[in-house]
Amino acid sequence: MTSQGRSSPLLEARNIWVVYSDGTVANKGVSLTLYEGEIHGLVGENGAGKTSFVHVLYGVVRPSAGEISIRGVKTRISSPQDARRHGIFMVPQHNVLIPSLTGIENIRLSNGKGAVERVHRIVDELGLEVDLETPVERLERGMVKKIEVLRALSTGARIVILDEPTSVMSPVEVEDLARLLRALRGAGFSFIFISHRLDEVVEICDRVTVLRDGQVAYTGGVDDVDRLYRLMFRGEEFLGDRHGGGGTDLLRVYLGIEGNGQEELANMYLSGSRGFTGYVPGNPYRAVVPGMSLVDNVRFRVLERDVDYEEFTLRIVRSYEVVAKDIYTPIDRLSGGNMQRFIVGREVELSQDRCVLMYPTRGLDMRSMALLHRRVWEAVERGCEVIYFTEDIEEALMLGGLVSVVYRGRVSEPVPADKADVDRLKMLMSGIGWS
Amino acid sequence: MQLYRGLATLLAVSIAVAAYSGVIILYGGDPVEAYLKMFRNAFLDPYGLRETMRLAAALGIISLGLSIVFRAGLWNIGAEGQYVLGGLAAGYVVYILSLHGGGPVVPLLMGALIGGLYAALPGVLRWRLGVNEVLTTLMLNYVALYLLYYVVYGVWRDPQTGFPVTPEIPSLYRLPEIGGFVGGLAIMLLLAPVLYHLLFHTRYGFKLRVYGLNREAAEYAGYDRRMIIVSGLFISGFLAGLAGAGDFLGSYYRLMPRFSSGLGYTAIIVALLASNHPLLVPIASILFAGFLYGSYTLAIVADIPTEATYLMTGLLLAMLVSTQYLERWIGWLARRL
Ligand SMILES: Nc1ncnc2c1ncn2[C@@H]1O[C@H](COP(=O)(O)OP(=O)(O)O)[C@@H](O)[C@H]1O
C-alpha cells in the first residue's frame, strides 16, 4: 500500500517560512515530504498555517525562506501556472466547474483535447465510476468533487492538493471519494488532503502532518482520532465529549446535506417566534457588514434594542475566543474561523426564546466546535430553543438533543441523539430507508 | 485600507492632472505656470473668488446629497435634472403663484421639495418594479432639460428682450449675499455638519450605510429596504433641488437654457473625491470649483480649449469610479514590495 520504503520522495518542502506583510508569521520552518502514491493528511486548528503552506506549494504565496524539491531537484514555484508545470494542482474547497456543462466539456474547455484523452485513459485503466456525461449542476456534490480531481489529473498533475474536499458531503459520498483516491494512489498519484474531520483523515490518509502555531507538531501514521486530536491541541483532552441530556426537545438537530430543504425549515422557525430570534444563515456573509467594526456589527443587528453594544461585543469576543486586535477592528480583518465564531456568538447570546443556527461550525476546527457546543447547551439551559442544522453526523451525535435527518424535503422522525443508530442515520442521509 | 483608499484617490487625481498638463504642453503652454495662473485667477482675484465660491456652493450642496445616497449604494445620476427642476419649481412660485410672504424662503423650499420628489420617483420604481435607478435618474435629466427649454423659449419667456430668458426676479425674492459671497455658500457650510451628523450619528444614517455596505445584511437585520431607497434618493434630490433654486434666487435671478450646465454631473466627481464624506465635501467642492473656474479663465487668456477641462473631468470621474480597483492594485503592489 503506502510503500514509503520503496518509493522515492516526490515532493520535499524543507524549512518553509511564511511571513505576511503585516508581520504575521504563518509558517515557522514547516517541512513535509510527500511520497509517490501517498495520501498525506494536513490538519491543524484554524490559523495553524495549513492554507499558507499549501499556497506556497501552489505558488500563490512566496515563502520568506525554505526550499522545495520535486523528485530531488530544487525548484522555485512562483505562480500557480508554474506549479502546474511541475505537476502540482490544487482543487479549491468550492466548486469551480461550469454548472451547465458536463465533466468532459469542463475538462475540454479548461485543459484542451489532450486532457480529455488523458482522463479517459485513467478512467478506463483504473475502472473508475465517474459520470462525465451529465451536466455538473445535476450531479451530487461528491461526484462533482471526483470530477474536479480528474480535471486536476487531466493537466498531467501527479500531485493534487485537496482543500477540505469533504466539507459538504454525505458519509456515503465521502466513502466514494476515498475509493477514488485509493485507486489513484495505486496508480502512483499523490495527494495532500486538508480536512477538519479527523475520523476521515484517519480513515483515508497514509500519513498525517499536524500543524500547530505554524510549526510541524507531528508527521507520521495515525490510526486513532483521539490521538490526532491531542496532537492538534497540545495534549488537551478531547473536549467534545458527548453531551448528556440527549432528548431535550429544546435542542432540535437537523442532519443533512445543504439544499435538502433546510432553508424552508429554517424560515418556518424564523417566522413563528415571539422574542428576538438569533439566526446564523447558511451563508454567514449575509450576516456581517464588511467595513464596519465588531461593535457596529453587533449594533446593526439590534439597532432598536437597548443593549450596551461595547460591553456585549467584549463579552462575545472573550467567551467565544475571537482573536481580534480590539472591538473596533473592521470585521473583514478577522480570519474566517474567527468571524464565524463571532457571528455565532452574537446570535446565540442575543437570542431570547429561539435561535436558528445553520451549519454554525462549518470550516471550524474541532476545538472551536466543542466550544460552540458548550455555548449552545448554556443557551438551552437558560430556556432558549435551539434549532441546529449540520451536515456532519459526528457533530450531530456529539451535540445531543433530538436528531432528525433532512433529505429531499423530508424530515425523519426525531430521535434522541444518545439513542440514535449511526448506520441508520447514514442511510437516511444518503436517501436509503425512507418509507 | 483607509491609506490605500487615500492613495488611490491621489493616484486618480494625479493621472487626470497629468493628462491636463499634457494638453497644456500640446498647446505650447507651461503647465506649472498655467496652474499658478489658475490658482491666482480662482482664489486671489476678488471677482474670481466670488465666482469660485458661487460654483462651490452649488457643487457642494448637490454633492452633500449625493454623498448620502452613494453611501447607501444607490447611484443617483440625475442630480442635474433635480437641480433644474428645483430651479423651475422656484420659478413657478415666483412667476406664476407670486407668493410674496417669506421672500426667498418659499420658492427655495419648494425647489428643494420638488427636486426631492423628482428623485424619489426612481426610488419608488426601484422598490416596486426593480428598475435600475441609474437608468431612470439619468433619463429624467432629459425630461427636466426639455421642460426648462419649454418655459424659457415659450411660456415664461421675457417679452422685453428677444433672448430665450425669463424675466429677472424682483429683489424681494432674491437670496441675500452672506459675507460677500452667494448665500448658497453659507447654506452649504451649515448643511455639511448636519448631514455628517445624520450619516454617522443617527440610526437612520447607520441603516443607510449598512444597506450600502451589504444589502443582504440589511435585509437580514430586518431593515425596511423601501424606506432606505426612497428616502435616500429623496434627500439627494432635495439638496440638488435646493441648489437649483438657490442658484436661481441667489445668483442668476432668471432662468435660461444654460441653467443646465452640467453641475449635477460634476457634483458626482466632487462627492467621490470627498469619499462621500460630508465634512470633506466643502473642501473638495471649493478646490474643484477653483479648478473649473481657473480652467475657464485659462481658456480665455491662454487659448487652452475648454475641451481640455472636460477631458480632465471625464478622466477623473472614470478613475474615481475605479478607485476600488486601484485600491486593490495598490494593496497588491504594497504586498509585493
Ligand atoms: N494574507 C494574509 N495576510 C496576513 N496574515 C494572514 C494572511 N493569510 C493568513 N494570515 C494569517 O496567518 C495565520 C495562518 O493562517 P492560515 O494559513 O490561513 O491557517 P489555516 O489554513 O490553518 O487556518 C493566521 O493567523 C492568519 O490570520
mmCIF file of N, CA, C and O and ligand atoms in Angstrom, chain A residues 20 22 24 26 45-52 335, ligand 1:
data_model
loop_
_atom_site.group_PDB
_atom_site.id
_atom_site.type_symbol
_atom_site.label_atom_id
_atom_site.label_comp_id
_atom_site.label_asym_id
_atom_site.label_seq_id
_atom_site.Cartn_x
_atom_site.Cartn_y
_atom_site.Cartn_z
ATOM 1 N N TYR A 20 3.794 37.307 6.445
ATOM 2 C CA TYR A 20 2.964 38.222 5.662
ATOM 3 C C TYR A 20 3.395 39.662 5.912
ATOM 4 O O TYR A 20 4.093 39.952 6.882
ATOM 5 N N ASP A 22 1.949 42.118 7.052
ATOM 6 C CA ASP A 22 1.583 42.747 8.322
ATOM 7 C C ASP A 22 2.346 42.145 9.498
ATOM 8 O O ASP A 22 2.049 42.427 10.654
ATOM 9 N N THR A 24 2.513 38.948 10.367
ATOM 10 C CA THR A 24 2.055 37.637 10.815
ATOM 11 C C THR A 24 2.999 36.550 10.299
ATOM 12 O O THR A 24 3.294 36.499 9.112
ATOM 13 N N ALA A 26 3.069 32.902 9.558
ATOM 14 C CA ALA A 26 2.087 31.829 9.417
ATOM 15 C C ALA A 26 2.755 30.452 9.390
ATOM 16 O O ALA A 26 2.163 29.466 9.818
ATOM 17 N N GLU A 45 -5.628 23.310 13.793
ATOM 18 C CA GLU A 45 -6.802 24.138 14.051
ATOM 19 C C GLU A 45 -6.790 25.363 13.140
ATOM 20 O O GLU A 45 -5.811 25.603 12.433
ATOM 21 N N ASN A 46 -7.875 26.135 13.124
ATOM 22 C CA ASN A 46 -7.934 27.323 12.276
ATOM 23 C C ASN A 46 -6.776 28.244 12.614
ATOM 24 O O ASN A 46 -6.516 28.496 13.782
ATOM 25 N N GLY A 47 -6.093 28.707 11.583
ATOM 26 C CA GLY A 47 -4.980 29.621 11.818
ATOM 27 C C GLY A 47 -3.662 28.928 12.089
ATOM 28 O O GLY A 47 -2.655 29.583 12.367
ATOM 29 N N ALA A 48 -3.642 27.603 11.998
ATOM 30 C CA ALA A 48 -2.392 26.872 12.262
ATOM 31 C C ALA A 48 -1.391 27.072 11.126
ATOM 32 O O ALA A 48 -0.198 26.870 11.320
ATOM 33 N N GLY A 49 -1.875 27.447 9.943
ATOM 34 C CA GLY A 49 -0.960 27.716 8.839
ATOM 35 C C GLY A 49 -1.073 26.751 7.679
ATOM 36 O O GLY A 49 -0.214 26.734 6.800
ATOM 37 N N LYS A 50 -2.161 25.969 7.626
ATOM 38 C CA LYS A 50 -2.307 24.977 6.551
ATOM 39 C C LYS A 50 -2.428 25.649 5.190
ATOM 40 O O LYS A 50 -1.738 25.297 4.243
ATOM 41 N N THR A 51 -3.345 26.616 5.127
ATOM 42 C CA THR A 51 -3.576 27.285 3.849
ATOM 43 C C THR A 51 -2.305 27.976 3.363
ATOM 44 O O THR A 51 -1.943 27.885 2.194
ATOM 45 N N SER A 52 -1.623 28.656 4.275
ATOM 46 C CA SER A 52 -0.392 29.349 3.889
ATOM 47 C C SER A 52 0.601 28.352 3.309
ATOM 48 O O SER A 52 1.240 28.611 2.292
ATOM 49 N N SER A 335 -10.025 36.444 10.541
ATOM 50 C CA SER A 335 -9.930 35.257 9.692
ATOM 51 C C SER A 335 -11.292 34.572 9.677
ATOM 52 O O SER A 335 -12.140 34.838 10.529
HETATM 53 N N1 LIG C 1 -2.793 37.314 3.530
HETATM 54 C C1 LIG C 1 -2.545 37.292 4.846
HETATM 55 N N2 LIG C 1 -2.031 38.376 5.466
HETATM 56 C C2 LIG C 1 -1.775 38.356 6.796
HETATM 57 N N3 LIG C 1 -1.989 37.309 7.596
HETATM 58 C C3 LIG C 1 -2.500 36.202 7.048
HETATM 59 C C4 LIG C 1 -2.816 36.133 5.648
HETATM 60 N N4 LIG C 1 -3.308 34.893 5.382
HETATM 61 C C5 LIG C 1 -3.308 34.232 6.565
HETATM 62 N N5 LIG C 1 -2.817 35.007 7.565
HETATM 63 C C6 LIG C 1 -2.619 34.638 8.978
HETATM 64 O O1 LIG C 1 -1.698 33.556 9.025
HETATM 65 C C7 LIG C 1 -2.068 32.637 10.026
HETATM 66 C C8 LIG C 1 -2.203 31.250 9.398
HETATM 67 O O2 LIG C 1 -3.362 31.247 8.572
HETATM 68 P P1 LIG C 1 -3.729 30.079 7.544
HETATM 69 O O3 LIG C 1 -2.531 29.703 6.780
HETATM 70 O O4 LIG C 1 -4.919 30.550 6.778
HETATM 71 O O5 LIG C 1 -4.151 28.915 8.547
HETATM 72 P P2 LIG C 1 -5.200 27.734 8.371
HETATM 73 O O6 LIG C 1 -5.365 27.460 6.919
HETATM 74 O O7 LIG C 1 -4.529 26.605 9.108
HETATM 75 O O8 LIG C 1 -6.450 28.145 9.052
HETATM 76 C C9 LIG C 1 -3.353 33.148 10.641
HETATM 77 O O9 LIG C 1 -3.003 33.835 11.837
HETATM 78 C C10 LIG C 1 -3.884 34.110 9.615
HETATM 79 O O10 LIG C 1 -4.639 35.145 10.232
#
